[in-house]
Amino acid sequence: MSFSLRPVLLWGAIFLSGIVFGYIVTQYTSTSDDAAKPENESVSMTDSPLVSNAEINAEDILLEQGSDGTLDWKLQARTASYDQDKKLVVVERPQLTAYFGKDRKEVYVRSDRGEVDQKNDNLTLYDNVDGRFGMFSVKAKNFDYVGAIDKVVIKGGVTVARPDLEVNATAVEIDLLSREMVAAGGVSAVVSTSAVSVEEELEQ
């Protein structure tokens, strides 16, 4: 009895090709699903450690604050960075120029460092505070400008001086509207009689 091997080999080749084709289709489908997964997932940028730990820095900055078309204050600084935890701008070598009253009296203050809360119109300058308020010069460790109540609070070894008077205190509060100055804590005052005499002579 004789038979041909060709049909058997043909069916075997077809069967083997089917197995290989099925394996290829399965692998391609699995790979496509894996590649599509990231597109379907929602990824928040704030979850990225690169973004959450990023620092926003700037050099030679100028911040301005005003209301009703009038400039209330401007602050220049050598460098600035944003503190995301405190929601404040931290500045180095700040110089503050503020204006108050109907006659736009000027306040100028500089320090080594500072913090700006522009949203609430608050400024804090600290370390080697040096400035002027009208005819007064000011030296202290800490200077707080509270725009919401139009007041300045100066703290830490405060010295407020003019040609005929020097006041030393732990803290001094200045009302920018009434221009009233209140000193507290170890207050001492030195009056320069020579300056008073010179002023009297000039008036005569």
PDB file of C-alpha atoms in Angstrom:
ATOM      1  CA  MET A   1       0.000   0.000   0.000  1.00  0.00           C
ATOM      2  CA  SER A   2       1.436   3.311  -0.974  1.00  0.00           C
ATOM      3  CA  PHE A   3       0.540   6.876   0.005  1.00  0.00           C
ATOM      4  CA  SER A   4       1.931  10.338  -0.574  1.00  0.00           C
ATOM      5  CA  LEU A   5       3.544  12.445   2.206  1.00  0.00           C
ATOM      6  CA  ARG A   6       2.789  15.721   0.464  1.00  0.00           C
ATOM      7  CA  PRO A   7      -0.742  16.242   1.923  1.00  0.00           C
ATOM      8  CA  VAL A   8       0.510  15.445   5.407  1.00  0.00           C
ATOM      9  CA  LEU A   9       3.421  17.834   5.133  1.00  0.00           C
ATOM     10  CA  LEU A  10       1.151  20.488   3.649  1.00  0.00           C
ATOM     11  CA  TRP A  11      -1.346  20.283   6.506  1.00  0.00           C
ATOM     12  CA  GLY A  12       1.518  20.224   8.997  1.00  0.00           C
ATOM     13  CA  ALA A  13       2.982  23.384   7.515  1.00  0.00           C
ATOM     14  CA  ILE A  14      -0.423  25.083   7.617  1.00  0.00           C
ATOM     15  CA  PHE A  15      -0.920  24.063  11.267  1.00  0.00           C
ATOM     16  CA  LEU A  16       2.542  25.290  12.269  1.00  0.00           C
ATOM     17  CA  SER A  17       2.024  28.585  10.435  1.00  0.00           C
ATOM     18  CA  GLY A  18      -1.236  29.081  12.336  1.00  0.00           C
ATOM     19  CA  ILE A  19       0.530  28.627  15.675  1.00  0.00           C
ATOM     20  CA  VAL A  20       3.269  31.101  14.744  1.00  0.00           C
ATOM     21  CA  PHE A  21       0.740  33.643  13.416  1.00  0.00           C
ATOM     22  CA  GLY A  22      -1.333  33.358  16.597  1.00  0.00           C
ATOM     23  CA  TYR A  23       1.742  33.937  18.775  1.00  0.00           C
ATOM     24  CA  ILE A  24       2.726  37.020  16.757  1.00  0.00           C
ATOM     25  CA  VAL A  25      -0.804  38.485  17.024  1.00  0.00           C
ATOM     26  CA  THR A  26      -0.874  37.867  20.791  1.00  0.00           C
ATOM     27  CA  GLN A  27       2.500  39.580  21.340  1.00  0.00           C
ATOM     28  CA  TYR A  28       1.535  42.568  19.170  1.00  0.00           C
ATOM     29  CA  THR A  29      -1.765  43.052  21.025  1.00  0.00           C
ATOM     30  CA  SER A  30      -0.050  42.865  24.432  1.00  0.00           C
ATOM     31  CA  THR A  31       2.596  45.390  23.398  1.00  0.00           C
ATOM     32  CA  SER A  32      -0.016  47.798  21.985  1.00  0.00           C
ATOM     33  CA  ASP A  33      -2.031  47.688  25.231  1.00  0.00           C
ATOM     34  CA  ASP A  34       1.046  48.444  27.327  1.00  0.00           C
ATOM     35  CA  ALA A  35       1.967  51.368  25.100  1.00  0.00           C
ATOM     36  CA  ALA A  36      -1.548  52.810  25.323  1.00  0.00           C
ATOM     37  CA  LYS A  37      -1.749  52.729  29.131  1.00  0.00           C
ATOM     38  CA  PRO A  38       0.184  55.989  29.808  1.00  0.00           C
ATOM     39  CA  GLU A  39      -2.177  57.862  27.473  1.00  0.00           C
ATOM     40  CA  ASN A  40      -5.195  56.754  29.481  1.00  0.00           C
ATOM     41  CA  GLU A  41      -3.675  57.606  32.879  1.00  0.00           C
ATOM     42  CA  SER A  42      -4.047  61.080  34.395  1.00  0.00           C
ATOM     43  CA  VAL A  43      -0.659  62.340  35.626  1.00  0.00           C
ATOM     44  CA  SER A  44      -0.502  65.494  37.744  1.00  0.00           C
ATOM     45  CA  MET A  45       2.512  67.732  37.217  1.00  0.00           C
ATOM     46  CA  THR A  46       2.547  68.561  40.925  1.00  0.00           C
ATOM     47  CA  ASP A  47       3.309  64.916  41.659  1.00  0.00           C
ATOM     48  CA  SER A  48       6.585  65.228  39.812  1.00  0.00           C
ATOM     49  CA  PRO A  49       9.526  65.613  42.213  1.00  0.00           C
ATOM     50  CA  LEU A  50      11.214  67.915  39.684  1.00  0.00           C
ATOM     51  CA  VAL A  51       8.292  70.334  39.783  1.00  0.00           C
ATOM     52  CA  SER A  52       7.397  70.124  43.484  1.00  0.00           C
ATOM     53  CA  ASN A  53      10.985  70.740  44.544  1.00  0.00           C
ATOM     54  CA  ALA A  54      11.707  73.412  41.943  1.00  0.00           C
ATOM     55  CA  GLU A  55      12.866  76.866  42.993  1.00  0.00           C
ATOM     56  CA  ILE A  56      11.812  80.018  41.185  1.00  0.00           C
ATOM     57  CA  ASN A  57      14.725  82.454  41.201  1.00  0.00           C
ATOM     58  CA  ALA A  58      15.351  85.867  39.680  1.00  0.00           C
ATOM     59  CA  GLU A  59      18.035  88.542  39.719  1.00  0.00           C
ATOM     60  CA  ASP A  60      17.751  92.345  39.779  1.00  0.00           C
ATOM     61  CA  ILE A  61      14.007  92.346  40.366  1.00  0.00           C
ATOM     62  CA  LEU A  62      11.501  95.169  40.821  1.00  0.00           C
ATOM     63  CA  LEU A  63       8.195  94.664  42.661  1.00  0.00           C
ATOM     64  CA  GLU A  64       5.528  97.355  42.701  1.00  0.00           C
ATOM     65  CA  GLN A  65       2.311  97.732  44.669  1.00  0.00           C
ATOM     66  CA  GLY A  66      -0.391 100.332  44.089  1.00  0.00           C
ATOM     67  CA  SER A  67      -4.086 101.103  44.302  1.00  0.00           C
ATOM     68  CA  ASP A  68      -6.449 103.363  42.361  1.00  0.00           C
ATOM     69  CA  GLY A  69      -3.724 104.093  39.837  1.00  0.00           C
ATOM     70  CA  THR A  70      -1.312 105.329  42.519  1.00  0.00           C
ATOM     71  CA  LEU A  71       1.999 103.701  43.384  1.00  0.00           C
ATOM     72  CA  ASP A  72       2.113 102.792  47.102  1.00  0.00           C
ATOM     73  CA  TRP A  73       5.560 101.226  47.163  1.00  0.00           C
ATOM     74  CA  LYS A  74       8.268  99.683  45.040  1.00  0.00           C
ATOM     75  CA  LEU A  75      10.973  97.258  46.050  1.00  0.00           C
ATOM     76  CA  GLN A  76      14.210  96.557  44.242  1.00  0.00           C
ATOM     77  CA  ALA A  77      16.357  93.560  45.147  1.00  0.00           C
ATOM     78  CA  ARG A  78      19.538  91.952  43.929  1.00  0.00           C
ATOM     79  CA  THR A  79      18.041  88.449  43.956  1.00  0.00           C
ATOM     80  CA  ALA A  80      14.673  86.894  44.762  1.00  0.00           C
ATOM     81  CA  SER A  81      13.279  83.393  45.200  1.00  0.00           C
ATOM     82  CA  TYR A  82       9.769  82.113  45.838  1.00  0.00           C
ATOM     83  CA  ASP A  83       9.164  80.156  49.063  1.00  0.00           C
ATOM     84  CA  GLN A  84       6.349  77.763  48.133  1.00  0.00           C
ATOM     85  CA  ASP A  85       5.700  76.744  51.757  1.00  0.00           C
ATOM     86  CA  LYS A  86       5.281  80.294  53.078  1.00  0.00           C
ATOM     87  CA  LYS A  87       3.882  81.693  49.801  1.00  0.00           C
ATOM     88  CA  LEU A  88       6.363  84.570  50.093  1.00  0.00           C
ATOM     89  CA  VAL A  89       9.020  86.135  47.905  1.00  0.00           C
ATOM     90  CA  VAL A  90      12.367  86.036  49.717  1.00  0.00           C
ATOM     91  CA  VAL A  91      14.727  88.819  48.630  1.00  0.00           C
ATOM     92  CA  GLU A  92      18.399  89.651  49.080  1.00  0.00           C
ATOM     93  CA  ARG A  93      19.658  93.246  49.411  1.00  0.00           C
ATOM     94  CA  PRO A  94      16.175  94.799  49.178  1.00  0.00           C
ATOM     95  CA  GLN A  95      15.586  98.551  48.839  1.00  0.00           C
ATOM     96  CA  LEU A  96      12.078  99.758  49.630  1.00  0.00           C
ATOM     97  CA  THR A  97      10.620 103.101  48.585  1.00  0.00           C
ATOM     98  CA  ALA A  98       7.109 103.777  49.897  1.00  0.00           C
ATOM     99  CA  TYR A  99       4.797 106.775  49.609  1.00  0.00           C
ATOM    100  CA  PHE A 100       2.093 107.822  52.057  1.00  0.00           C
ATOM    101  CA  GLY A 101      -0.269 110.670  52.808  1.00  0.00           C
ATOM    102  CA  LYS A 102      -1.804 113.217  50.495  1.00  0.00           C
ATOM    103  CA  ASP A 103       1.562 114.890  50.037  1.00  0.00           C
ATOM    104  CA  ARG A 104       3.146 111.549  49.060  1.00  0.00           C
ATOM    105  CA  LYS A 105       5.774 111.591  51.796  1.00  0.00           C
ATOM    106  CA  GLU A 106       8.585 109.153  51.029  1.00  0.00           C
ATOM    107  CA  VAL A 107       9.947 106.311  53.158  1.00  0.00           C
ATOM    108  CA  TYR A 108      13.181 104.674  52.057  1.00  0.00           C
ATOM    109  CA  VAL A 109      14.519 101.530  53.755  1.00  0.00           C
ATOM    110  CA  ARG A 110      17.199  99.011  52.831  1.00  0.00           C
ATOM    111  CA  SER A 111      18.461  95.833  54.500  1.00  0.00           C
ATOM    112  CA  ASP A 112      20.381  92.620  53.875  1.00  0.00           C
ATOM    113  CA  ARG A 113      17.314  90.381  53.500  1.00  0.00           C
ATOM    114  CA  GLY A 114      13.552  90.525  53.372  1.00  0.00           C
ATOM    115  CA  GLU A 115      10.239  88.804  52.675  1.00  0.00           C
ATOM    116  CA  VAL A 116       7.377  90.110  50.547  1.00  0.00           C
ATOM    117  CA  ASP A 117       3.720  89.116  50.847  1.00  0.00           C
ATOM    118  CA  GLN A 118       2.426  91.148  47.927  1.00  0.00           C
ATOM    119  CA  LYS A 119      -1.051  89.595  48.075  1.00  0.00           C
ATOM    120  CA  ASN A 120      -1.646  91.002  51.578  1.00  0.00           C
ATOM    121  CA  ASP A 121       0.466  94.148  51.017  1.00  0.00           C
ATOM    122  CA  ASN A 122       2.989  93.236  53.744  1.00  0.00           C
ATOM    123  CA  LEU A 123       6.766  93.585  53.756  1.00  0.00           C
ATOM    124  CA  THR A 124       9.388  92.474  56.242  1.00  0.00           C
ATOM    125  CA  LEU A 125      12.977  93.676  55.975  1.00  0.00           C
ATOM    126  CA  TYR A 126      15.595  92.377  58.380  1.00  0.00           C
ATOM    127  CA  ASP A 127      19.316  92.376  59.178  1.00  0.00           C
ATOM    128  CA  ASN A 128      21.042  95.779  59.097  1.00  0.00           C
ATOM    129  CA  VAL A 129      17.915  97.835  58.500  1.00  0.00           C
ATOM    130  CA  ASP A 130      18.813 101.391  57.514  1.00  0.00           C
ATOM    131  CA  GLY A 131      16.489 104.052  56.165  1.00  0.00           C
ATOM    132  CA  ARG A 132      14.821 107.424  56.388  1.00  0.00           C
ATOM    133  CA  PHE A 133      11.316 108.604  57.230  1.00  0.00           C
ATOM    134  CA  GLY A 134      10.884 112.251  56.356  1.00  0.00           C
ATOM    135  CA  MET A 135      13.538 114.112  58.358  1.00  0.00           C
ATOM    136  CA  PHE A 136      14.191 111.031  60.530  1.00  0.00           C
ATOM    137  CA  SER A 137      16.873 108.410  59.932  1.00  0.00           C
ATOM    138  CA  VAL A 138      16.162 104.873  61.143  1.00  0.00           C
ATOM    139  CA  LYS A 139      18.400 101.964  62.157  1.00  0.00           C
ATOM    140  CA  ALA A 140      17.131  98.611  63.467  1.00  0.00           C
ATOM    141  CA  LYS A 141      17.176  94.840  63.049  1.00  0.00           C
ATOM    142  CA  ASN A 142      13.638  94.399  61.727  1.00  0.00           C
ATOM    143  CA  PHE A 143      11.243  96.548  59.711  1.00  0.00           C
ATOM    144  CA  ASP A 144       7.598  95.534  59.086  1.00  0.00           C
ATOM    145  CA  TYR A 145       5.384  97.406  56.661  1.00  0.00           C
ATOM    146  CA  VAL A 146       1.699  96.504  57.115  1.00  0.00           C
ATOM    147  CA  GLY A 147      -0.126  98.073  54.215  1.00  0.00           C
ATOM    148  CA  ALA A 148      -3.594  96.943  55.310  1.00  0.00           C
ATOM    149  CA  ILE A 149      -3.496  99.269  58.360  1.00  0.00           C
ATOM    150  CA  ASP A 150      -0.962 101.804  57.053  1.00  0.00           C
ATOM    151  CA  LYS A 151       1.553 101.178  59.808  1.00  0.00           C
ATOM    152  CA  VAL A 152       5.242 100.508  60.146  1.00  0.00           C
ATOM    153  CA  VAL A 153       6.639  98.497  63.067  1.00  0.00           C
ATOM    154  CA  ILE A 154      10.394  98.708  63.665  1.00  0.00           C
ATOM    155  CA  LYS A 155      12.011  96.290  66.134  1.00  0.00           C
ATOM    156  CA  GLY A 156      15.367  95.325  67.591  1.00  0.00           C
ATOM    157  CA  GLY A 157      17.783  97.996  68.805  1.00  0.00           C
ATOM    158  CA  VAL A 158      15.866 100.792  67.148  1.00  0.00           C
ATOM    159  CA  THR A 159      17.443 104.218  66.704  1.00  0.00           C
ATOM    160  CA  VAL A 160      15.348 107.025  65.251  1.00  0.00           C
ATOM    161  CA  ALA A 161      17.187 110.303  64.840  1.00  0.00           C
ATOM    162  CA  ARG A 162      16.966 113.782  63.390  1.00  0.00           C
ATOM    163  CA  PRO A 163      19.467 116.656  63.736  1.00  0.00           C
ATOM    164  CA  ASP A 164      18.136 117.771  67.142  1.00  0.00           C
ATOM    165  CA  LEU A 165      16.859 114.475  68.603  1.00  0.00           C
ATOM    166  CA  GLU A 166      17.780 110.801  68.927  1.00  0.00           C
ATOM    167  CA  VAL A 167      15.390 108.175  70.299  1.00  0.00           C
ATOM    168  CA  ASN A 168      16.479 104.646  71.207  1.00  0.00           C
ATOM    169  CA  ALA A 169      13.963 101.882  71.939  1.00  0.00           C
ATOM    170  CA  THR A 170      13.221  98.177  71.618  1.00  0.00           C
ATOM    171  CA  ALA A 171      10.358  98.879  69.221  1.00  0.00           C
ATOM    172  CA  VAL A 172       8.830 101.845  67.422  1.00  0.00           C
ATOM    173  CA  GLU A 173       5.438 101.972  65.722  1.00  0.00           C
ATOM    174  CA  ILE A 174       4.661 104.616  63.120  1.00  0.00           C
ATOM    175  CA  ASP A 175       1.178 105.428  61.848  1.00  0.00           C
ATOM    176  CA  LEU A 176       1.666 106.456  58.231  1.00  0.00           C
ATOM    177  CA  LEU A 177      -1.612 108.400  58.077  1.00  0.00           C
ATOM    178  CA  SER A 178      -1.420 110.416  61.307  1.00  0.00           C
ATOM    179  CA  ARG A 179       2.429 110.307  61.288  1.00  0.00           C
ATOM    180  CA  GLU A 180       2.358 109.541  64.978  1.00  0.00           C
ATOM    181  CA  MET A 181       5.373 107.670  66.325  1.00  0.00           C
ATOM    182  CA  VAL A 182       5.166 105.541  69.490  1.00  0.00           C
ATOM    183  CA  ALA A 183       8.308 104.074  71.085  1.00  0.00           C
ATOM    184  CA  ALA A 184       8.250 101.199  73.578  1.00  0.00           C
ATOM    185  CA  GLY A 185      10.749  99.190  75.640  1.00  0.00           C
ATOM    186  CA  GLY A 186      13.845 100.790  77.153  1.00  0.00           C
ATOM    187  CA  VAL A 187      13.110 104.151  75.621  1.00  0.00           C
ATOM    188  CA  SER A 188      15.765 106.842  75.874  1.00  0.00           C
ATOM    189  CA  ALA A 189      16.012 110.210  74.152  1.00  0.00           C
ATOM    190  CA  VAL A 190      18.933 112.532  73.569  1.00  0.00           C
ATOM    191  CA  VAL A 191      18.297 116.165  72.625  1.00  0.00           C
ATOM    192  CA  SER A 192      21.050 118.072  70.863  1.00  0.00           C
ATOM    193  CA  THR A 193      21.052 121.593  72.253  1.00  0.00           C
ATOM    194  CA  SER A 194      23.618 122.716  69.707  1.00  0.00           C
ATOM    195  CA  ALA A 195      21.302 121.769  66.863  1.00  0.00           C
ATOM    196  CA  VAL A 196      18.427 123.618  68.548  1.00  0.00           C
ATOM    197  CA  SER A 197      20.595 126.731  68.960  1.00  0.00           C
ATOM    198  CA  VAL A 198      21.582 126.661  65.307  1.00  0.00           C
ATOM    199  CA  GLU A 199      17.963 126.352  64.251  1.00  0.00           C
ATOM    200  CA  GLU A 200      16.967 129.296  66.472  1.00  0.00           C
ATOM    201  CA  GLU A 201      19.741 131.429  64.979  1.00  0.00           C
ATOM    202  CA  LEU A 202      18.621 130.565  61.456  1.00  0.00           C
ATOM    203  CA  GLU A 203      15.023 131.492  62.310  1.00  0.00           C
ATOM    204  CA  GLN A 204      16.179 134.879  63.638  1.00  0.00           C
TER     205      GLN A 204
END
